[in-house]
Amino acid sequence: MKTYKQLIIPEDSAWDRNTLYGKLHWRIRYVITGIKNIIRWMPTIYHDRDWDQWHIYNVLQKKIEFQRKELINANRHTDINRDNRDMTIVLNLIERVNEDFYGVEYLDYSESKFRFEPIEGDDEYYTMEQDVISENYDEYIKKYPSSVRKVLKEKPDLDKKDLCFWVARHNEERAHNLLHRILKERIRHWWD
């Protein structure tokens, strides 16, 4: 899983830079930017499919990556530190949501062996059975005390494995909510 770090903000701003690109006629810059966009979006578009939210988040992630780089490089407004932080958080949340990080994290705290058992009376189909070899669910439960309290408030009679499953679902939902809340509240500030 990729982890994004905040970009380093340059000392100067784009207003202070005297570049050849800046001296070009605006129509030439427009064409150059269009060609550059086609080239940098090509891998993302090539792998894009109309299947599920993973692809939507992937396109959004790339757009925010490109925009964050442009805004930081330009360094033209006073809230660039806040935007750098917020965009980095969003990129990391998209990465975690796409990788289902919180939804399956609790599985890292146990070791299981899976086996297939034939269904009685049916020679064609099997069921998958799971044998837990070892588990350390207590460590996972200690990691998320507020989520544990919230889940136990709604579902008080859970064993440790089921509690971990519901805590994972709760954390996954929180990650989605935080991602969309930051987008809702901050995306209008991300402009140059």
Coordinates of N, CA and C in Angstrom, one line a residue:
M1 N 0.8 -1.2 0.0 CA 0.0 0.0 0.0 C 0.9 1.2 0.0
K2 N 0.6 2.2 -0.9 CA 1.3 3.4 -1.0 C 1.0 4.4 0.1
T3 N 2.0 5.0 0.7 CA 1.7 6.0 1.7 C 2.2 7.4 1.2
Y4 N 1.4 8.4 1.1 CA 1.7 9.7 0.6 C 2.3 10.5 1.7
K5 N 3.3 11.3 1.4 CA 3.9 12.3 2.3 C 3.6 13.7 1.8
Q6 N 3.5 14.6 2.7 CA 3.3 16.0 2.2 C 4.4 16.4 1.3
L7 N 4.1 17.2 0.3 CA 5.1 17.7 -0.6 C 5.9 18.9 0.0
I8 N 7.1 19.1 -0.4 CA 7.9 20.2 0.1 C 7.5 21.5 -0.7
I9 N 7.2 22.5 0.1 CA 6.7 23.7 -0.5 C 7.9 24.6 -0.9
P10 N 8.0 25.0 -2.1 CA 9.2 25.8 -2.5 C 9.2 27.2 -1.8
E11 N 10.4 27.8 -1.7 CA 10.5 29.1 -1.1 C 9.8 30.2 -1.9
D12 N 10.0 30.2 -3.2 CA 9.4 31.2 -4.1 C 8.1 30.8 -4.6
S13 N 7.4 31.7 -5.3 CA 6.1 31.3 -5.9 C 6.3 31.4 -7.4
A14 N 5.3 30.9 -8.1 CA 5.3 30.9 -9.6 C 5.3 32.3 -10.1
W15 N 4.8 33.3 -9.3 CA 4.8 34.7 -9.8 C 6.2 35.2 -9.9
D16 N 7.1 34.7 -9.1 CA 8.5 35.2 -9.1 C 9.4 34.5 -10.2
R17 N 8.9 33.4 -10.8 CA 9.7 32.7 -11.7 C 9.7 33.2 -13.1
N18 N 10.8 33.3 -13.7 CA 10.9 33.8 -15.1 C 11.3 32.6 -16.0
T19 N 10.4 32.0 -16.6 CA 10.7 30.8 -17.4 C 10.3 31.0 -18.8
L20 N 10.9 30.1 -19.7 CA 10.6 30.2 -21.1 C 9.1 29.8 -21.3
Y21 N 8.6 28.8 -20.6 CA 7.2 28.4 -20.7 C 6.3 29.6 -20.5
G22 N 6.6 30.4 -19.5 CA 5.8 31.5 -19.1 C 5.8 32.6 -20.1
K23 N 6.8 32.6 -21.0 CA 6.9 33.7 -22.0 C 6.2 33.3 -23.3
L24 N 5.8 32.0 -23.4 CA 5.2 31.5 -24.6 C 3.8 32.1 -24.7
H25 N 3.3 32.2 -25.9 CA 1.9 32.7 -26.2 C 0.9 31.8 -25.5
W26 N -0.2 32.3 -25.0 CA -1.1 31.4 -24.2 C -1.7 30.3 -25.0
R27 N -1.8 30.5 -26.4 CA -2.3 29.4 -27.2 C -1.3 28.2 -27.3
I28 N -0.1 28.5 -27.4 CA 1.0 27.5 -27.4 C 1.0 26.8 -26.1
R29 N 1.0 27.5 -25.0 CA 0.9 26.9 -23.6 C -0.3 26.0 -23.5
Y30 N -1.4 26.4 -24.0 CA -2.6 25.6 -24.0 C -2.5 24.3 -24.7
V31 N -1.8 24.3 -25.9 CA -1.6 23.0 -26.6 C -0.6 22.1 -25.9
I32 N 0.5 22.7 -25.4 CA 1.5 22.0 -24.6 C 0.9 21.3 -23.4
T33 N 0.1 22.1 -22.7 CA -0.6 21.5 -21.5 C -1.5 20.4 -21.9
G34 N -2.2 20.5 -23.0 CA -3.1 19.5 -23.4 C -2.4 18.2 -23.8
I35 N -1.3 18.3 -24.5 CA -0.5 17.1 -24.8 C 0.1 16.5 -23.6
K36 N 0.6 17.3 -22.6 CA 1.1 16.8 -21.4 C 0.1 16.0 -20.6
N37 N -1.2 16.6 -20.6 CA -2.3 15.9 -19.9 C -2.6 14.5 -20.5
I38 N -2.6 14.5 -21.9 CA -2.9 13.2 -22.5 C -1.8 12.2 -22.1
I39 N -0.6 12.6 -22.1 CA 0.5 11.7 -21.8 C 0.4 11.2 -20.3
R40 N 0.2 12.1 -19.4 CA 0.3 11.7 -18.0 C -1.0 11.0 -17.6
W41 N -2.1 11.2 -18.3 CA -3.4 10.5 -17.9 C -3.5 9.1 -18.6
M42 N -2.6 8.9 -19.6 CA -2.7 7.7 -20.4 C -2.7 6.4 -19.6
P43 N -1.8 6.2 -18.7 CA -1.8 4.9 -17.9 C -3.1 4.7 -17.1
T44 N -3.5 5.8 -16.5 CA -4.8 5.7 -15.7 C -6.0 5.4 -16.5
I45 N -6.1 6.1 -17.6 CA -7.3 5.8 -18.5 C -7.2 4.4 -19.1
Y46 N -6.0 4.0 -19.5 CA -5.8 2.7 -20.1 C -6.3 1.6 -19.1
H47 N -6.1 1.7 -17.8 CA -6.4 0.7 -16.8 C -7.8 1.0 -16.3
D48 N -8.5 2.0 -16.7 CA -9.8 2.3 -16.1 C -10.9 1.4 -16.7
R49 N -11.8 1.0 -15.8 CA -12.9 0.1 -16.2 C -14.2 0.7 -15.5
D50 N -15.3 0.4 -16.1 CA -16.6 0.9 -15.6 C -17.2 -0.2 -14.7
W51 N -16.4 -0.7 -13.7 CA -16.9 -1.8 -12.9 C -17.4 -1.4 -11.5
D52 N -16.5 -0.7 -10.8 CA -16.9 -0.4 -9.4 C -16.2 0.8 -8.9
Q53 N -16.4 1.1 -7.6 CA -15.9 2.3 -7.0 C -14.4 2.4 -7.0
W54 N -13.7 1.3 -7.0 CA -12.2 1.3 -7.0 C -11.7 2.1 -8.2
H55 N -12.3 2.0 -9.3 CA -11.9 2.8 -10.5 C -12.2 4.2 -10.4
I56 N -13.4 4.5 -9.8 CA -13.7 5.9 -9.6 C -12.7 6.6 -8.7
Y57 N -12.4 5.9 -7.5 CA -11.5 6.4 -6.6 C -10.1 6.5 -7.2
N58 N -9.7 5.6 -8.1 CA -8.4 5.7 -8.7 C -8.3 6.9 -9.6
V59 N -9.3 7.3 -10.3 CA -9.2 8.5 -11.2 C -9.2 9.7 -10.3
L60 N -10.0 9.7 -9.2 CA -10.0 10.9 -8.3 C -8.6 11.0 -7.6
Q61 N -8.0 9.9 -7.2 CA -6.7 9.9 -6.6 C -5.7 10.5 -7.5
K62 N -5.7 10.1 -8.8 CA -4.7 10.7 -9.8 C -4.9 12.2 -9.9
K63 N -6.2 12.6 -10.0 CA -6.5 14.0 -10.2 C -6.0 14.8 -9.0
I64 N -6.2 14.3 -7.8 CA -5.7 15.0 -6.6 C -4.2 15.0 -6.6
E65 N -3.6 13.9 -7.0 CA -2.1 13.9 -7.0 C -1.6 15.0 -8.0
F66 N -2.1 15.1 -9.2 CA -1.7 16.1 -10.1 C -1.9 17.5 -9.7
Q67 N -3.1 17.7 -9.1 CA -3.5 19.0 -8.7 C -2.7 19.5 -7.5
R68 N -2.4 18.5 -6.5 CA -1.6 18.9 -5.4 C -0.2 19.3 -5.8
K69 N 0.4 18.5 -6.7 CA 1.7 18.8 -7.2 C 1.7 20.2 -7.9
E70 N 0.7 20.5 -8.7 CA 0.7 21.9 -9.3 C 0.5 23.0 -8.3
L71 N -0.4 22.8 -7.4 CA -0.6 23.9 -6.4 C 0.6 24.1 -5.5
I72 N 1.2 23.0 -5.1 CA 2.4 23.2 -4.2 C 3.6 23.8 -5.0
N73 N 3.8 23.4 -6.3 CA 4.8 24.0 -7.1 C 4.6 25.5 -7.4
A74 N 3.3 25.8 -7.6 CA 3.0 27.2 -7.9 C 3.2 28.1 -6.6
N75 N 2.7 27.6 -5.4 CA 2.9 28.2 -4.2 C 2.4 29.7 -4.2
R76 N 1.1 29.9 -4.6 CA 0.6 31.2 -4.9 C -0.4 31.7 -3.8
H77 N -0.7 30.9 -2.8 CA -1.7 31.4 -1.9 C -1.3 31.1 -0.4
T78 N -1.9 31.7 0.5 CA -1.4 31.7 1.9 C -1.8 30.4 2.6
D79 N -2.8 29.7 2.2 CA -3.2 28.4 2.8 C -2.7 27.2 2.2
I80 N -1.5 27.3 1.5 CA -1.0 26.2 0.8 C -0.6 25.0 1.8
N81 N -0.1 25.4 3.0 CA 0.2 24.3 4.0 C -1.0 23.5 4.3
R82 N -2.1 24.2 4.6 CA -3.4 23.5 4.9 C -3.8 22.6 3.7
D83 N -3.8 23.1 2.5 CA -4.2 22.3 1.3 C -3.2 21.1 1.1
N84 N -2.0 21.3 1.3 CA -1.0 20.2 1.2 C -1.4 19.1 2.2
R85 N -1.6 19.5 3.4 CA -2.0 18.5 4.5 C -3.3 17.8 4.1
D86 N -4.3 18.6 3.7 CA -5.7 18.0 3.5 C -5.6 17.1 2.2
M87 N -4.9 17.5 1.2 CA -4.8 16.7 0.0 C -4.0 15.4 0.3
T88 N -3.0 15.5 1.1 CA -2.3 14.3 1.4 C -3.1 13.3 2.3
I89 N -3.9 13.8 3.2 CA -4.8 13.0 4.0 C -5.8 12.3 3.0
V90 N -6.4 13.0 2.1 CA -7.3 12.5 1.2 C -6.7 11.4 0.3
L91 N -5.5 11.6 -0.2 CA -4.8 10.6 -1.0 C -4.5 9.3 -0.2
N92 N -4.1 9.5 1.1 CA -3.9 8.3 1.9 C -5.2 7.6 2.3
L93 N -6.3 8.3 2.5 CA -7.6 7.7 2.7 C -8.1 7.0 1.5
I94 N -7.9 7.6 0.3 CA -8.4 6.9 -0.9 C -7.6 5.6 -1.0
E95 N -6.3 5.6 -0.8 CA -5.4 4.4 -0.9 C -5.9 3.4 0.1
R96 N -6.3 3.7 1.3 CA -6.7 2.8 2.3 C -8.1 2.2 2.0
V97 N -9.0 3.1 1.5 CA -10.3 2.6 1.1 C -10.2 1.7 -0.1
N98 N -9.4 2.0 -1.1 CA -9.3 1.1 -2.2 C -8.7 -0.2 -1.9
E99 N -7.8 -0.2 -0.9 CA -7.1 -1.5 -0.6 C -7.9 -2.2 0.5
D100 N -9.0 -1.7 0.9 CA -9.8 -2.3 2.0 C -9.0 -2.5 3.3
F101 N -8.1 -1.5 3.6 CA -7.2 -1.7 4.7 C -7.9 -1.9 6.0
Y102 N -8.9 -1.1 6.3 CA -9.6 -1.3 7.6 C -10.5 -2.5 7.7
G103 N -11.1 -2.8 6.5 CA -12.0 -4.0 6.5 C -11.4 -5.3 6.7
V104 N -10.1 -5.5 6.4 CA -9.4 -6.8 6.6 C -8.3 -6.7 7.6
E105 N -8.0 -5.6 8.2 CA -6.9 -5.4 9.1 C -6.9 -6.4 10.2
Y106 N -8.1 -6.7 10.7 CA -8.2 -7.6 11.9 C -7.7 -9.0 11.5
L107 N -7.7 -9.4 10.2 CA -7.3 -10.7 9.8 C -5.7 -10.9 10.0
D108 N -5.0 -9.8 10.1 CA -3.6 -9.8 10.4 C -3.3 -10.3 11.8
Y109 N -4.3 -10.3 12.7 CA -4.2 -10.6 14.1 C -4.5 -12.1 14.4
S110 N -4.7 -12.9 13.3 CA -4.9 -14.3 13.5 C -4.3 -15.1 12.4
E111 N -4.1 -16.3 12.6 CA -3.6 -17.3 11.6 C -4.6 -18.4 11.5
S112 N -5.1 -18.6 10.3 CA -6.1 -19.6 10.0 C -5.7 -20.6 8.9
K113 N -6.3 -21.7 8.9 CA -6.1 -22.7 7.9 C -7.5 -23.0 7.3
F114 N -7.6 -23.0 6.0 CA -8.9 -23.2 5.3 C -8.9 -24.6 4.7
R115 N -10.1 -25.2 4.7 CA -10.2 -26.5 4.1 C -11.6 -26.6 3.5
F116 N -11.7 -27.5 2.5 CA -13.0 -27.7 1.8 C -13.6 -29.0 2.2
E117 N -14.8 -28.9 2.6 CA -15.6 -30.1 3.1 C -16.7 -30.4 2.1
P118 N -16.9 -31.6 1.7 CA -18.0 -31.9 0.8 C -19.4 -31.7 1.5
I119 N -20.4 -31.3 0.8 CA -21.7 -31.1 1.3 C -22.4 -32.4 1.4
E120 N -23.0 -32.8 2.5 CA -23.7 -34.0 2.6 C -24.8 -34.2 1.6
G121 N -24.8 -35.3 0.9 CA -25.8 -35.6 -0.1 C -25.5 -34.9 -1.5
D122 N -24.4 -34.2 -1.6 CA -24.1 -33.5 -2.9 C -22.6 -33.7 -3.2
D123 N -22.3 -34.5 -4.2 CA -20.9 -34.8 -4.5 C -20.2 -33.7 -5.3
E124 N -21.0 -32.7 -5.8 CA -20.5 -31.7 -6.7 C -20.0 -30.4 -5.9
Y125 N -20.6 -30.1 -4.8 CA -20.3 -28.8 -4.1 C -19.7 -29.1 -2.8
Y126 N -18.8 -28.1 -2.4 CA -18.1 -28.1 -1.1 C -18.3 -26.8 -0.3
T127 N -18.1 -26.9 0.9 CA -18.2 -25.7 1.8 C -16.7 -25.4 2.2
M128 N -16.4 -24.1 2.4 CA -15.1 -23.8 2.9 C -15.2 -23.6 4.4
E129 N -14.4 -24.3 5.1 CA -14.3 -24.2 6.6 C -13.0 -23.6 7.0
Q130 N -13.1 -22.8 8.1 CA -11.9 -22.1 8.6 C -11.5 -22.7 10.0
D131 N -10.3 -23.0 10.2 CA -9.8 -23.4 11.5 C -8.8 -22.3 12.0
V132 N -9.1 -21.7 13.1 CA -8.2 -20.7 13.6 C -7.0 -21.4 14.3
I133 N -5.8 -21.2 13.9 CA -4.6 -21.8 14.5 C -4.1 -21.0 15.7
S134 N -4.1 -19.7 15.5 CA -3.7 -18.8 16.6 C -4.4 -17.4 16.3
E135 N -4.6 -16.7 17.4 CA -5.2 -15.3 17.3 C -4.6 -14.4 18.4
N136 N -4.6 -13.1 18.0 CA -4.2 -12.1 19.0 C -5.2 -11.0 18.9
Y137 N -6.5 -11.3 19.0 CA -7.5 -10.3 18.8 C -7.5 -9.2 19.9
D138 N -6.9 -9.6 21.1 CA -6.9 -8.6 22.2 C -6.0 -7.4 21.8
E139 N -5.0 -7.6 21.1 CA -4.1 -6.5 20.6 C -4.9 -5.6 19.6
Y140 N -5.6 -6.2 18.7 CA -6.4 -5.4 17.8 C -7.5 -4.6 18.5
I141 N -8.1 -5.3 19.5 CA -9.2 -4.6 20.3 C -8.6 -3.4 21.0
K142 N -7.4 -3.5 21.6 CA -6.7 -2.4 22.3 C -6.4 -1.3 21.4
K143 N -6.2 -1.6 20.1 CA -5.8 -0.6 19.1 C -6.9 0.4 18.8
Y144 N -8.2 0.0 18.9 CA -9.3 0.8 18.6 C -10.3 0.9 19.7
P145 N -10.0 1.5 20.8 CA -11.0 1.4 22.0 C -12.3 2.2 21.7
S146 N -12.3 3.3 21.0 CA -13.5 4.0 20.7 C -14.4 3.2 19.8
S147 N -13.8 2.6 18.8 CA -14.6 1.8 17.9 C -15.2 0.6 18.6
V148 N -14.4 0.0 19.5 CA -14.9 -1.1 20.3 C -16.1 -0.7 21.1
R149 N -16.0 0.4 21.8 CA -17.2 0.9 22.6 C -18.4 1.1 21.7
K150 N -18.2 1.7 20.6 CA -19.3 2.0 19.7 C -20.0 0.7 19.2
V151 N -19.2 -0.3 18.8 CA -19.8 -1.5 18.3 C -20.5 -2.3 19.5
L152 N -19.8 -2.3 20.6 CA -20.4 -3.0 21.8 C -21.7 -2.4 22.3
K153 N -21.8 -1.1 22.0 CA -23.1 -0.4 22.4 C -24.2 -0.8 21.5
E154 N -23.9 -1.1 20.2 CA -25.0 -1.6 19.3 C -25.2 -3.1 19.3
K155 N -24.1 -3.8 19.6 CA -24.1 -5.3 19.5 C -23.4 -5.8 20.8
P156 N -24.0 -5.9 21.9 CA -23.3 -6.2 23.2 C -22.9 -7.7 23.3
D157 N -23.5 -8.6 22.6 CA -23.2 -10.0 22.8 C -22.4 -10.6 21.7
L158 N -21.1 -10.1 21.5 CA -20.3 -10.6 20.5 C -19.1 -11.3 21.1
D159 N -18.6 -12.4 20.4 CA -17.4 -13.0 20.8 C -16.2 -12.2 20.2
K160 N -15.0 -12.5 20.6 CA -13.9 -11.7 20.1 C -13.7 -11.6 18.6
K161 N -13.9 -12.7 17.9 CA -13.7 -12.7 16.5 C -14.8 -11.8 15.8
D162 N -16.0 -12.0 16.2 CA -17.1 -11.2 15.6 C -16.9 -9.7 16.0
L163 N -16.5 -9.4 17.2 CA -16.2 -8.1 17.7 C -15.2 -7.4 16.7
C164 N -14.1 -8.1 16.5 CA -13.1 -7.6 15.6 C -13.6 -7.3 14.2
F165 N -14.5 -8.3 13.7 CA -15.1 -8.1 12.4 C -15.9 -6.8 12.3
W166 N -16.8 -6.6 13.4 CA -17.6 -5.4 13.4 C -16.8 -4.1 13.6
V167 N -15.7 -4.2 14.4 CA -14.9 -3.0 14.6 C -14.2 -2.7 13.2
A168 N -13.8 -3.7 12.5 CA -13.2 -3.4 11.2 C -14.2 -2.8 10.2
R169 N -15.4 -3.2 10.3 CA -16.5 -2.6 9.4 C -16.7 -1.2 9.9
H170 N -16.8 -0.9 11.2 CA -17.0 0.4 11.7 C -15.8 1.3 11.3
N171 N -14.6 0.9 11.4 CA -13.4 1.7 11.0 C -13.4 2.0 9.5
E172 N -13.8 1.0 8.7 CA -13.9 1.2 7.2 C -15.0 2.3 6.9
E173 N -16.1 2.2 7.6 CA -17.1 3.2 7.4 C -16.6 4.6 7.8
R174 N -15.9 4.7 8.9 CA -15.3 5.9 9.4 C -14.3 6.5 8.4
A175 N -13.5 5.7 7.8 CA -12.6 6.1 6.7 C -13.3 6.7 5.5
H176 N -14.4 6.0 5.1 CA -15.2 6.5 4.0 C -15.8 7.9 4.4
N177 N -16.4 8.0 5.6 CA -17.0 9.2 6.0 C -16.0 10.4 6.1
L178 N -14.8 10.1 6.6 CA -13.8 11.1 6.7 C -13.3 11.6 5.4
L179 N -13.1 10.7 4.5 CA -12.7 11.0 3.1 C -13.7 11.9 2.5
H180 N -15.0 11.6 2.5 CA -16.0 12.4 1.9 C -16.3 13.7 2.6
R181 N -16.1 13.7 3.9 CA -16.2 14.9 4.7 C -15.1 16.0 4.3
I182 N -13.9 15.5 4.2 CA -12.8 16.4 3.8 C -13.0 16.9 2.4
L183 N -13.4 16.0 1.5 CA -13.7 16.5 0.1 C -14.9 17.5 0.1
K184 N -15.9 17.3 0.9 CA -17.0 18.2 1.0 C -16.6 19.6 1.5
E185 N -15.8 19.6 2.6 CA -15.5 20.8 3.2 C -14.3 21.6 2.6
R186 N -13.4 20.8 1.9 CA -12.1 21.5 1.5 C -11.9 21.6 0.0
I187 N -12.6 20.8 -0.8 CA -12.2 20.7 -2.2 C -12.4 22.1 -2.9
R188 N -13.3 22.9 -2.4 CA -13.4 24.3 -3.0 C -12.2 25.2 -2.8
H189 N -11.4 24.8 -1.8 CA -10.2 25.6 -1.5 C -9.0 25.3 -2.4
W190 N -9.1 24.1 -3.1 CA -8.0 23.6 -3.8 C -8.0 24.2 -5.2
W191 N -7.5 25.4 -5.3 CA -7.4 26.1 -6.6 C -6.2 27.0 -6.6
D192 N -5.8 27.4 -7.8 CA -4.6 28.2 -7.9 C -5.0 29.5 -8.5

